[in-house]
Amino acid sequence: MEKKVFIKTFGCQMNEYDSNRIYDSVKKIGFKKTEKHDDASCYILNTCHIRDKAKEKVYHEVGRVKKLYNNKNKPIMIIAGCVAQAENEEMLKREPYIDIVIGPQSYHKINKVLKNFTKKEKKEETDFDTIKKFEYFDKIKNTNNKISSFLTIQEGCDKFCHFCVVPFTRGPEYSRPFNKIMNEAEELIKNGVKEITLIGQNVNAYSYEKNQKIYRISNLINELEKFSELERIRYTTSHPRDMTDDLIDCYSTSKKLAPFLHLPIQSGSNKILKLMNRKHTVEDYINIYEKLKKINPLIEFSSDFIISYPGETEQDFHETIELIKKVKFINSYSFIFSSRPGTKAAKLELIDDEISKDRLIKTQNILFSNQIKMNKSFENKSIDVLVENKIDGQNKLFGRNKYLNSVIFQGDKKNIGKIIKVKIESCNKNSLFGKIEDNKMRAA
Ligand code: SF4
């Protein structure tokens, strides 16, 4: 039987990057990537623990796979990602259909586990072997040849916000060696990648020491800048405490760094930030905002907001709304607080459901109206778009502007990989629609 692997990826960019690297790894032992859900001999769910009821959603997904393969050979069923790390062998006990549970810091073991797999023996790998993992993947070519690619520079978190499971699922902060990151970037650029997004749970906490020199994310950005074929640089997700001046300076020195920063604040109330153990204040955040706006008034922000964190009063909520009005975030994520087992906030008393829903609606109304206003401001203007791909089944192209807006327009696929001018004719909350103004390549 042909060895085919299918990976269904949930959650953040880290998981998307990891899934690609898992493909790169299992290819070495003869697995081919399949895009079809129902003809894999190995089915991997790369899971996310951020959303509510994450564990139950995974069991639900496994149920779907079971039905799908009812009359076919059962695939080797693997649970990877943060739910695998958090639940570990419990998953094997509760759902016999699952064969292997593997956490994010054990992916270097995946080939060995698959080679030794027998139907009788279930396997669980959830050690925090981050260094070994990256050493292993440093030796395997990154074959991603999309126009825009993620590149992990850092993993894990030491900050322990009281609501978050990341320090438990991804482990302590680890920064990859500077030269290994640059080697991988060079590989990606040779593959045709034009935009690199540096990623990590605390990406701007990146800190790597060699020969008594400390390399920060600003050094990575400055070095990436030198690749002439690379058009754009982004990074995510950042923590306000690590927005150091050397990084802020990159916004004046770099021509390729996008003028758009996703910088989560979570709440506009200092009291709530303290309860969350965020280790920064609203004033720290505003200070970063003002410094960046001074460098370039066109820099825009997006953020994450947790609404109705335990203890949030009407006054605290009002302060969040005031902050949103001041910063005018163009694109943000907002959720009602829901507890994650094992975190400090899990034991706290929840705020009434109706009050929470009402606060969420009020928050999202303002966020969405900012978003629409921003999108409308592009109408009848020509903007630079990095063309990423053709839309399946349509004679249309998909690309993004500097602010990460999706841009959809008619065009020839010869434009893929180029930055072209698109005149925006209309928009909705999520996308801009337009037509190519000219076919000349432009600088980012
Ligand atoms: S800094 Fe981010 S990843 Fe770390 S604990 Fe806080 S929310 Fe989670």
CSV table of C-alpha atoms and ligand atoms in Angstrom, one decimal:
chain,number,residue,atom,x,y,z
A,1,MET,CA,0.0,0.0,0.0
A,2,GLU,CA,1.3,3.5,-0.9
A,3,LYS,CA,2.4,5.5,2.1
A,4,LYS,CA,0.4,8.8,2.1
A,5,VAL,CA,0.1,11.4,4.8
A,6,PHE,CA,-2.6,13.9,5.4
A,7,ILE,CA,-2.2,16.6,8.0
A,8,LYS,CA,-5.2,18.7,9.2
A,9,THR,CA,-3.8,21.8,10.9
A,10,PHE,CA,-5.6,23.9,13.5
A,11,GLY,CA,-4.6,27.1,15.2
A,12,CYS,CA,-1.7,29.4,14.8
A,13,GLN,CA,1.1,30.0,12.3
A,14,MET,CA,3.4,27.9,14.5
A,15,ASN,CA,1.3,24.9,13.7
A,16,GLU,CA,1.2,25.7,10.1
A,17,TYR,CA,5.0,25.9,10.0
A,18,ASP,CA,5.3,22.7,12.0
A,19,SER,CA,2.9,20.8,9.7
A,20,ASN,CA,5.1,21.7,6.7
A,21,ARG,CA,8.2,20.6,8.6
A,22,ILE,CA,6.5,17.3,9.5
A,23,TYR,CA,5.8,16.7,5.8
A,24,ASP,CA,9.5,17.5,5.1
A,25,SER,CA,10.5,14.8,7.7
A,26,VAL,CA,8.1,12.0,6.8
A,27,LYS,CA,8.9,12.4,3.1
A,28,LYS,CA,12.3,10.9,4.0
A,29,ILE,CA,10.7,7.6,5.0
A,30,GLY,CA,8.6,7.4,1.8
A,31,PHE,CA,5.4,9.2,2.8
A,32,LYS,CA,3.8,11.3,0.0
A,33,LYS,CA,1.6,14.3,0.9
A,34,THR,CA,-2.0,13.9,0.0
A,35,GLU,CA,-4.6,16.7,-0.1
A,36,LYS,CA,-7.4,14.2,0.2
A,37,HIS,CA,-8.9,13.5,3.6
A,38,ASP,CA,-9.9,10.0,2.8
A,39,ASP,CA,-7.0,8.2,1.2
A,40,ALA,CA,-4.2,8.6,3.7
A,41,SER,CA,-2.3,5.8,5.4
A,42,CYS,CA,-1.3,8.2,8.1
A,43,TYR,CA,-3.7,10.9,9.3
A,44,ILE,CA,-2.3,13.6,11.5
A,45,LEU,CA,-4.4,16.2,13.5
A,46,ASN,CA,-2.1,19.1,14.4
A,47,THR,CA,-4.1,20.5,17.2
A,48,CYS,CA,-4.5,23.9,19.0
A,49,HIS,CA,-5.2,24.5,22.7
A,50,ILE,CA,-6.1,28.2,22.6
A,51,ARG,CA,-9.8,28.0,21.9
A,52,ASP,CA,-12.5,26.8,24.3
A,53,LYS,CA,-13.2,23.1,24.6
A,54,ALA,CA,-10.1,22.3,22.5
A,55,LYS,CA,-9.9,18.7,23.8
A,56,GLU,CA,-13.5,17.9,23.0
A,57,LYS,CA,-13.1,19.3,19.5
A,58,VAL,CA,-10.2,16.9,18.9
A,59,TYR,CA,-12.2,13.8,19.9
A,60,HIS,CA,-15.0,15.1,17.7
A,61,GLU,CA,-12.5,15.3,14.8
A,62,VAL,CA,-11.3,11.8,15.4
A,63,GLY,CA,-14.9,10.6,15.3
A,64,ARG,CA,-15.2,12.2,11.8
A,65,VAL,CA,-12.0,10.4,10.6
A,66,LYS,CA,-13.4,7.2,12.0
A,67,LYS,CA,-16.6,7.5,9.9
A,68,LEU,CA,-14.6,8.6,6.8
A,69,TYR,CA,-12.5,5.4,6.9
A,70,ASN,CA,-15.3,3.1,8.0
A,71,ASN,CA,-15.0,0.9,4.9
A,72,LYS,CA,-11.4,1.5,4.2
A,73,ASN,CA,-8.0,0.6,5.8
A,74,LYS,CA,-7.7,2.4,9.0
A,75,PRO,CA,-4.9,5.1,8.8
A,76,ILE,CA,-2.3,5.5,11.5
A,77,MET,CA,-4.0,8.1,13.6
A,78,ILE,CA,-1.7,10.7,15.1
A,79,ILE,CA,-2.6,13.6,17.4
A,80,ALA,CA,0.1,16.3,17.3
A,81,GLY,CA,0.2,19.9,18.6
A,82,CYS,CA,-0.7,21.5,21.9
A,83,VAL,CA,-3.7,19.3,22.8
A,84,ALA,CA,-1.4,16.3,22.4
A,85,GLN,CA,1.1,17.9,24.7
A,86,ALA,CA,-1.5,18.9,27.3
A,87,GLU,CA,-3.5,15.6,27.3
A,88,ASN,CA,-0.7,13.1,26.5
A,89,GLU,CA,-1.4,9.4,27.3
A,90,GLU,CA,-5.0,10.2,28.4
A,91,MET,CA,-5.9,10.5,24.7
A,92,LEU,CA,-4.7,7.0,24.0
A,93,LYS,CA,-6.8,5.7,27.0
A,94,ARG,CA,-9.9,7.5,26.1
A,95,GLU,CA,-10.0,7.0,22.3
A,96,PRO,CA,-8.6,3.6,21.1
A,97,TYR,CA,-8.7,4.8,17.4
A,98,ILE,CA,-5.7,7.1,18.2
A,99,ASP,CA,-2.4,5.4,17.7
A,100,ILE,CA,0.2,8.0,18.4
A,101,VAL,CA,0.3,11.2,20.5
A,102,ILE,CA,3.2,13.5,19.8
A,103,GLY,CA,3.9,16.9,21.4
A,104,PRO,CA,5.4,19.9,19.5
A,105,GLN,CA,8.8,19.5,21.0
A,106,SER,CA,9.1,15.8,19.9
A,107,TYR,CA,8.5,16.1,16.2
A,108,HIS,CA,12.1,15.1,15.5
A,109,LYS,CA,11.0,11.6,16.7
A,110,ILE,CA,8.2,11.2,14.2
A,111,ASN,CA,10.1,9.2,11.6
A,112,LYS,CA,11.4,6.8,14.2
A,113,VAL,CA,7.9,6.4,15.7
A,114,LEU,CA,6.3,5.7,12.3
A,115,LYS,CA,9.0,3.3,11.3
A,116,ASN,CA,8.6,1.3,14.5
A,117,PHE,CA,4.8,1.5,14.5
A,118,THR,CA,2.9,-1.8,15.1
A,119,LYS,CA,-0.9,-1.9,15.4
A,120,LYS,CA,-0.5,-3.4,18.8
A,121,GLU,CA,1.6,-0.8,20.4
A,122,LYS,CA,0.4,2.7,21.0
A,123,LYS,CA,3.0,5.5,21.4
A,124,GLU,CA,3.2,8.7,23.4
A,125,GLU,CA,6.0,11.2,22.9
A,126,THR,CA,5.6,14.5,24.9
A,127,ASP,CA,9.1,15.3,26.2
A,128,PHE,CA,10.4,18.9,25.9
A,129,ASP,CA,13.3,18.2,23.6
A,130,THR,CA,13.3,21.6,21.8
A,131,ILE,CA,17.0,21.8,21.1
A,132,LYS,CA,17.2,18.3,19.7
A,133,LYS,CA,14.1,19.0,17.6
A,134,PHE,CA,15.6,22.0,15.9
A,135,GLU,CA,19.0,20.3,15.5
A,136,TYR,CA,17.1,17.5,13.6
A,137,PHE,CA,15.1,19.9,11.4
A,138,ASP,CA,18.2,22.0,10.7
A,139,LYS,CA,19.4,19.0,8.7
A,140,ILE,CA,16.2,18.6,6.7
A,141,LYS,CA,15.6,20.9,3.8
A,142,ASN,CA,12.6,23.3,4.2
A,143,THR,CA,10.8,22.6,0.9
A,144,ASN,CA,8.1,25.3,1.4
A,145,ASN,CA,7.9,27.2,-1.9
A,146,LYS,CA,4.9,29.3,-1.3
A,147,ILE,CA,5.3,33.1,-2.0
A,148,SER,CA,4.8,33.8,1.7
A,149,SER,CA,6.4,31.6,4.3
A,150,PHE,CA,6.6,31.3,8.1
A,151,LEU,CA,10.0,30.8,9.7
A,152,THR,CA,10.2,29.8,13.3
A,153,ILE,CA,12.9,31.6,15.2
A,154,GLN,CA,11.8,31.0,18.8
A,155,GLU,CA,9.5,28.8,20.7
A,156,GLY,CA,7.9,28.6,24.1
A,157,CYS,CA,7.2,31.2,26.8
A,158,ASP,CA,8.5,32.1,30.2
A,159,LYS,CA,6.0,34.8,31.0
A,160,PHE,CA,3.2,32.7,32.4
A,161,CYS,CA,0.2,35.0,31.8
A,162,HIS,CA,-2.4,33.5,34.1
A,163,PHE,CA,-4.9,32.6,31.4
A,164,CYS,CA,-2.5,30.9,29.0
A,165,VAL,CA,-1.4,27.3,28.4
A,166,VAL,CA,1.5,28.0,26.1
A,167,PRO,CA,4.2,27.8,28.8
A,168,PHE,CA,2.9,24.3,29.6
A,169,THR,CA,2.3,23.1,26.0
A,170,ARG,CA,5.3,24.6,24.2
A,171,GLY,CA,7.7,24.7,27.2
A,172,PRO,CA,10.2,27.4,28.2
A,173,GLU,CA,11.5,30.1,25.8
A,174,TYR,CA,14.1,28.8,23.3
A,175,SER,CA,15.8,30.8,20.5
A,176,ARG,CA,17.2,29.0,17.5
A,177,PRO,CA,20.8,29.8,16.5
A,178,PHE,CA,21.1,32.9,14.3
A,179,ASN,CA,23.1,31.2,11.5
A,180,LYS,CA,20.6,28.2,11.3
A,181,ILE,CA,17.7,30.7,10.9
A,182,MET,CA,19.6,32.5,8.2
A,183,ASN,CA,20.4,29.2,6.4
A,184,GLU,CA,16.8,28.3,6.4
A,185,ALA,CA,15.8,31.8,5.2
A,186,GLU,CA,18.3,31.4,2.3
A,187,GLU,CA,16.8,28.0,1.4
A,188,LEU,CA,13.3,29.5,1.4
A,189,ILE,CA,14.3,32.4,-0.8
A,190,LYS,CA,16.0,30.0,-3.2
A,191,ASN,CA,12.6,28.1,-3.3
A,192,GLY,CA,11.0,31.4,-4.5
A,193,VAL,CA,9.7,32.7,-1.2
A,194,LYS,CA,9.2,36.5,-1.4
A,195,GLU,CA,7.8,37.3,2.1
A,196,ILE,CA,9.1,35.8,5.4
A,197,THR,CA,7.2,36.0,8.6
A,198,LEU,CA,9.4,35.3,11.6
A,199,ILE,CA,7.3,33.4,14.1
A,200,GLY,CA,7.4,32.4,17.7
A,201,GLN,CA,5.1,32.5,20.8
A,202,ASN,CA,7.2,35.4,22.0
A,203,VAL,CA,8.9,36.2,18.8
A,204,ASN,CA,10.4,39.5,19.9
A,205,ALA,CA,11.9,37.8,23.0
A,206,TYR,CA,14.3,36.2,20.5
A,207,SER,CA,17.8,36.2,22.1
A,208,TYR,CA,20.7,34.1,21.0
A,209,GLU,CA,24.2,34.5,22.3
A,210,LYS,CA,27.4,33.5,20.4
A,211,ASN,CA,31.0,34.7,21.0
A,212,GLN,CA,29.7,37.1,23.7
A,213,LYS,CA,27.4,38.8,21.2
A,214,ILE,CA,23.7,38.8,21.7
A,215,TYR,CA,21.6,38.5,18.6
A,216,ARG,CA,18.1,39.9,18.8
A,217,ILE,CA,15.2,39.9,16.3
A,218,SER,CA,16.4,43.3,15.1
A,219,ASN,CA,19.6,41.6,13.9
A,220,LEU,CA,17.6,39.0,12.1
A,221,ILE,CA,15.5,41.7,10.3
A,222,ASN,CA,18.6,43.6,9.3
A,223,GLU,CA,20.2,40.5,7.9
A,224,LEU,CA,17.1,39.4,6.0
A,225,GLU,CA,17.0,42.9,4.5
A,226,LYS,CA,20.1,42.1,2.6
A,227,PHE,CA,18.5,39.4,0.4
A,228,SER,CA,17.6,41.3,-2.7
A,229,GLU,CA,15.0,38.7,-3.8
A,230,LEU,CA,13.1,39.0,-0.6
A,231,GLU,CA,10.3,41.6,-0.7
A,232,ARG,CA,8.7,41.7,2.7
A,233,ILE,CA,9.5,40.9,6.3
A,234,ARG,CA,6.9,40.4,9.1
A,235,TYR,CA,7.1,38.9,12.6
A,236,THR,CA,4.5,37.6,15.0
A,237,THR,CA,3.5,37.2,17.9
A,238,SER,CA,5.1,39.9,19.9
A,239,HIS,CA,4.9,40.9,23.6
A,240,PRO,CA,4.9,44.6,24.6
A,241,ARG,CA,7.6,44.0,27.1
A,242,ASP,CA,10.0,42.9,24.4
A,243,MET,CA,9.4,45.8,22.0
A,244,THR,CA,12.9,47.2,22.6
A,245,ASP,CA,14.3,50.3,20.9
A,246,ASP,CA,16.6,48.3,18.6
A,247,LEU,CA,13.4,46.6,17.2
A,248,ILE,CA,11.5,49.9,17.1
A,249,ASP,CA,14.5,51.4,15.1
A,250,CYS,CA,14.0,48.8,12.4
A,251,TYR,CA,10.9,50.6,11.4
A,252,SER,CA,13.0,53.6,10.3
A,253,THR,CA,16.0,51.6,8.9
A,254,SER,CA,14.3,48.7,7.1
A,255,LYS,CA,12.7,49.1,3.7
A,256,LYS,CA,11.1,45.6,3.8
A,257,LEU,CA,9.6,45.5,7.3
A,258,ALA,CA,5.8,45.7,6.9
A,259,PRO,CA,4.3,48.8,8.7
A,260,PHE,CA,1.8,46.6,10.5
A,261,LEU,CA,2.3,45.2,14.0
A,262,HIS,CA,0.2,42.6,15.7
A,263,LEU,CA,0.9,43.4,19.4
A,264,PRO,CA,-1.5,41.8,21.8
A,265,ILE,CA,-2.5,43.9,24.9
A,266,GLN,CA,-5.5,41.8,26.1
A,267,SER,CA,-7.1,44.6,28.2
A,268,GLY,CA,-7.1,48.4,28.4
A,269,SER,CA,-7.2,48.3,32.2
A,270,ASN,CA,-4.0,48.2,34.3
A,271,LYS,CA,-5.9,46.4,37.1
A,272,ILE,CA,-6.8,43.6,34.7
A,273,LEU,CA,-3.4,43.5,33.1
A,274,LYS,CA,-1.9,43.0,36.6
A,275,LEU,CA,-4.5,40.2,37.4
A,276,MET,CA,-3.5,38.6,34.1
A,277,ASN,CA,0.2,38.8,35.1
A,278,ARG,CA,0.9,40.5,31.8
A,279,LYS,CA,4.0,42.3,33.1
A,280,HIS,CA,3.3,45.5,31.2
A,281,THR,CA,0.9,48.5,31.6
A,282,VAL,CA,-1.4,50.3,29.2
A,283,GLU,CA,1.1,53.3,29.4
A,284,ASP,CA,3.9,51.0,28.2
A,285,TYR,CA,1.8,50.0,25.3
A,286,ILE,CA,0.8,53.6,24.4
A,287,ASN,CA,4.5,54.5,24.6
A,288,ILE,CA,5.4,51.9,22.0
A,289,TYR,CA,2.5,53.1,19.8
A,290,GLU,CA,3.6,56.7,20.0
A,291,LYS,CA,7.2,55.9,19.2
A,292,LEU,CA,6.2,53.9,16.2
A,293,LYS,CA,3.7,56.4,15.0
A,294,LYS,CA,6.4,59.1,15.3
A,295,ILE,CA,8.7,57.0,13.0
A,296,ASN,CA,6.0,56.3,10.5
A,297,PRO,CA,2.4,57.6,11.0
A,298,LEU,CA,1.3,54.9,8.5
A,299,ILE,CA,2.2,52.1,10.9
A,300,GLU,CA,-1.0,50.3,12.0
A,301,PHE,CA,-1.7,48.0,14.9
A,302,SER,CA,-3.8,44.9,15.6
A,303,SER,CA,-4.2,43.1,18.9
A,304,ASP,CA,-5.9,40.4,21.0
A,305,PHE,CA,-8.5,41.2,23.6
A,306,ILE,CA,-9.8,38.9,26.3
A,307,ILE,CA,-13.2,40.3,27.3
A,308,SER,CA,-14.7,39.7,30.8
A,309,TYR,CA,-11.5,38.4,32.4
A,310,PRO,CA,-12.5,37.5,36.0
A,311,GLY,CA,-12.6,40.7,38.0
A,312,GLU,CA,-13.3,43.0,35.0
A,313,THR,CA,-15.7,45.7,36.1
A,314,GLU,CA,-17.7,48.1,33.9
A,315,GLN,CA,-14.9,50.7,34.5
A,316,ASP,CA,-12.2,48.2,33.4
A,317,PHE,CA,-14.2,47.4,30.3
A,318,HIS,CA,-14.7,51.1,29.5
A,319,GLU,CA,-10.9,51.5,29.7
A,320,THR,CA,-10.5,48.8,27.1
A,321,ILE,CA,-13.0,50.5,24.8
A,322,GLU,CA,-11.1,53.8,25.3
A,323,LEU,CA,-7.9,52.2,24.3
A,324,ILE,CA,-9.4,50.7,21.2
A,325,LYS,CA,-10.7,54.1,20.2
A,326,LYS,CA,-7.3,55.7,20.8
A,327,VAL,CA,-5.1,53.1,18.9
A,328,LYS,CA,-7.7,52.4,16.2
A,329,PHE,CA,-6.6,48.8,15.8
A,330,ILE,CA,-7.3,47.8,12.2
A,331,ASN,CA,-7.7,44.1,12.7
A,332,SER,CA,-8.0,42.3,16.0
A,333,TYR,CA,-9.1,39.2,17.8
A,334,SER,CA,-11.5,39.4,20.7
A,335,PHE,CA,-13.0,36.6,22.8
A,336,ILE,CA,-14.8,36.2,26.0
A,337,PHE,CA,-12.5,34.7,28.7
A,338,SER,CA,-12.8,31.0,29.0
A,339,SER,CA,-10.6,29.0,31.4
A,340,ARG,CA,-7.9,26.6,30.4
A,341,PRO,CA,-7.3,23.6,32.8
A,342,GLY,CA,-4.0,23.9,34.6
A,343,THR,CA,-3.7,27.7,34.4
A,344,LYS,CA,-4.0,30.1,37.4
A,345,ALA,CA,-7.0,31.8,36.0
A,346,ALA,CA,-8.9,28.4,35.7
A,347,LYS,CA,-10.0,28.7,39.3
A,348,LEU,CA,-11.4,32.2,39.1
A,349,GLU,CA,-15.0,33.1,39.2
A,350,LEU,CA,-16.5,33.8,35.7
A,351,ILE,CA,-18.4,37.0,34.8
A,352,ASP,CA,-22.1,36.6,34.0
A,353,ASP,CA,-22.7,35.3,30.5
A,354,GLU,CA,-25.1,38.0,29.4
A,355,ILE,CA,-22.8,40.8,30.6
A,356,SER,CA,-19.9,39.1,28.8
A,357,LYS,CA,-21.8,38.7,25.5
A,358,ASP,CA,-22.9,42.3,25.6
A,359,ARG,CA,-19.3,43.5,26.2
A,360,LEU,CA,-18.0,41.3,23.4
A,361,ILE,CA,-20.6,42.7,20.9
A,362,LYS,CA,-19.7,46.3,22.0
A,363,THR,CA,-15.9,45.5,21.5
A,364,GLN,CA,-16.4,43.9,18.2
A,365,ASN,CA,-18.6,46.6,16.8
A,366,ILE,CA,-15.8,49.2,17.3
A,367,LEU,CA,-13.1,46.8,16.1
A,368,PHE,CA,-15.1,45.9,13.0
A,369,SER,CA,-16.0,49.5,12.2
A,370,ASN,CA,-12.2,50.4,12.4
A,371,GLN,CA,-11.5,47.6,10.1
A,372,ILE,CA,-14.1,48.6,7.6
A,373,LYS,CA,-13.0,52.3,7.8
A,374,MET,CA,-9.4,51.2,7.0
A,375,ASN,CA,-10.5,49.0,4.1
A,376,LYS,CA,-12.7,51.8,2.7
A,377,SER,CA,-9.7,54.1,2.8
A,378,PHE,CA,-8.1,52.0,0.1
A,379,GLU,CA,-11.0,52.4,-2.4
A,380,ASN,CA,-10.1,54.2,-5.6
A,381,LYS,CA,-6.4,54.1,-4.7
A,382,SER,CA,-3.6,52.0,-6.2
A,383,ILE,CA,-1.8,49.8,-3.7
A,384,ASP,CA,1.2,47.5,-3.8
A,385,VAL,CA,0.1,43.9,-3.7
A,386,LEU,CA,2.4,40.9,-3.4
A,387,VAL,CA,0.6,38.3,-5.5
A,388,GLU,CA,0.6,34.9,-3.8
A,389,ASN,CA,-1.5,32.5,-5.9
A,390,LYS,CA,-4.4,31.9,-8.3
A,391,ILE,CA,-7.7,31.3,-6.7
A,392,ASP,CA,-8.9,27.7,-7.4
A,393,GLY,CA,-11.4,27.4,-10.2
A,394,GLN,CA,-11.5,31.1,-10.9
A,395,ASN,CA,-9.5,33.4,-13.2
A,396,LYS,CA,-8.6,35.5,-10.2
A,397,LEU,CA,-5.4,36.2,-8.2
A,398,PHE,CA,-4.9,36.5,-4.5
A,399,GLY,CA,-2.4,38.7,-2.8
A,400,ARG,CA,-1.8,40.9,0.2
A,401,ASN,CA,-1.0,44.5,0.8
A,402,LYS,CA,1.5,45.6,3.5
A,403,TYR,CA,-1.3,45.6,6.1
A,404,LEU,CA,-2.0,41.9,5.5
A,405,ASN,CA,-5.4,42.6,3.8
A,406,SER,CA,-6.5,40.0,1.3
A,407,VAL,CA,-6.7,41.5,-2.2
A,408,ILE,CA,-8.6,39.7,-4.9
A,409,PHE,CA,-8.4,40.7,-8.6
A,410,GLN,CA,-8.5,39.5,-12.2
A,411,GLY,CA,-5.1,38.6,-13.6
A,412,ASP,CA,-2.7,36.3,-15.2
A,413,LYS,CA,-0.7,33.9,-13.1
A,414,LYS,CA,2.6,35.2,-14.5
A,415,ASN,CA,2.1,37.9,-11.8
A,416,ILE,CA,2.5,35.4,-9.0
A,417,GLY,CA,5.5,36.3,-6.8
A,418,LYS,CA,5.6,39.9,-8.0
A,419,ILE,CA,4.6,43.1,-6.3
A,420,ILE,CA,2.1,44.9,-8.6
A,421,LYS,CA,-0.2,47.9,-8.4
A,422,VAL,CA,-3.8,47.1,-7.9
A,423,LYS,CA,-6.5,49.7,-8.0
A,424,ILE,CA,-9.1,49.0,-5.3
A,425,GLU,CA,-12.7,49.3,-6.4
A,426,SER,CA,-14.6,47.8,-3.5
A,427,CYS,CA,-14.1,46.0,-0.1
A,428,ASN,CA,-15.8,44.1,2.6
A,429,LYS,CA,-14.7,43.6,6.2
A,430,ASN,CA,-12.1,41.0,5.2
A,431,SER,CA,-11.0,41.7,1.7
A,432,LEU,CA,-10.3,44.3,-1.0
A,433,PHE,CA,-11.3,43.9,-4.6
A,434,GLY,CA,-9.8,45.6,-7.6
A,435,LYS,CA,-8.0,45.4,-10.9
A,436,ILE,CA,-4.4,45.5,-11.9
A,437,GLU,CA,-3.3,49.0,-12.7
A,438,ASP,CA,-0.2,48.1,-14.6
A,439,ASN,CA,2.0,45.1,-14.8
A,440,LYS,CA,5.2,46.7,-13.8
A,441,MET,CA,7.0,45.3,-10.8
A,442,ARG,CA,7.3,47.7,-7.9
A,443,ALA,CA,9.4,47.8,-4.8
A,444,ALA,CA,7.6,46.8,-1.6
B,1,SF4,S1,3.2,36.0,26.8
B,1,SF4,FE1,1.8,35.1,25.3
B,1,SF4,S2,2.4,32.9,25.1
B,1,SF4,FE2,3.3,33.7,27.0
B,1,SF4,S3,1.9,33.2,28.6
B,1,SF4,FE3,1.4,35.3,28.0
B,1,SF4,S4,-0.2,35.0,26.4
B,1,SF4,FE4,0.8,33.0,26.7
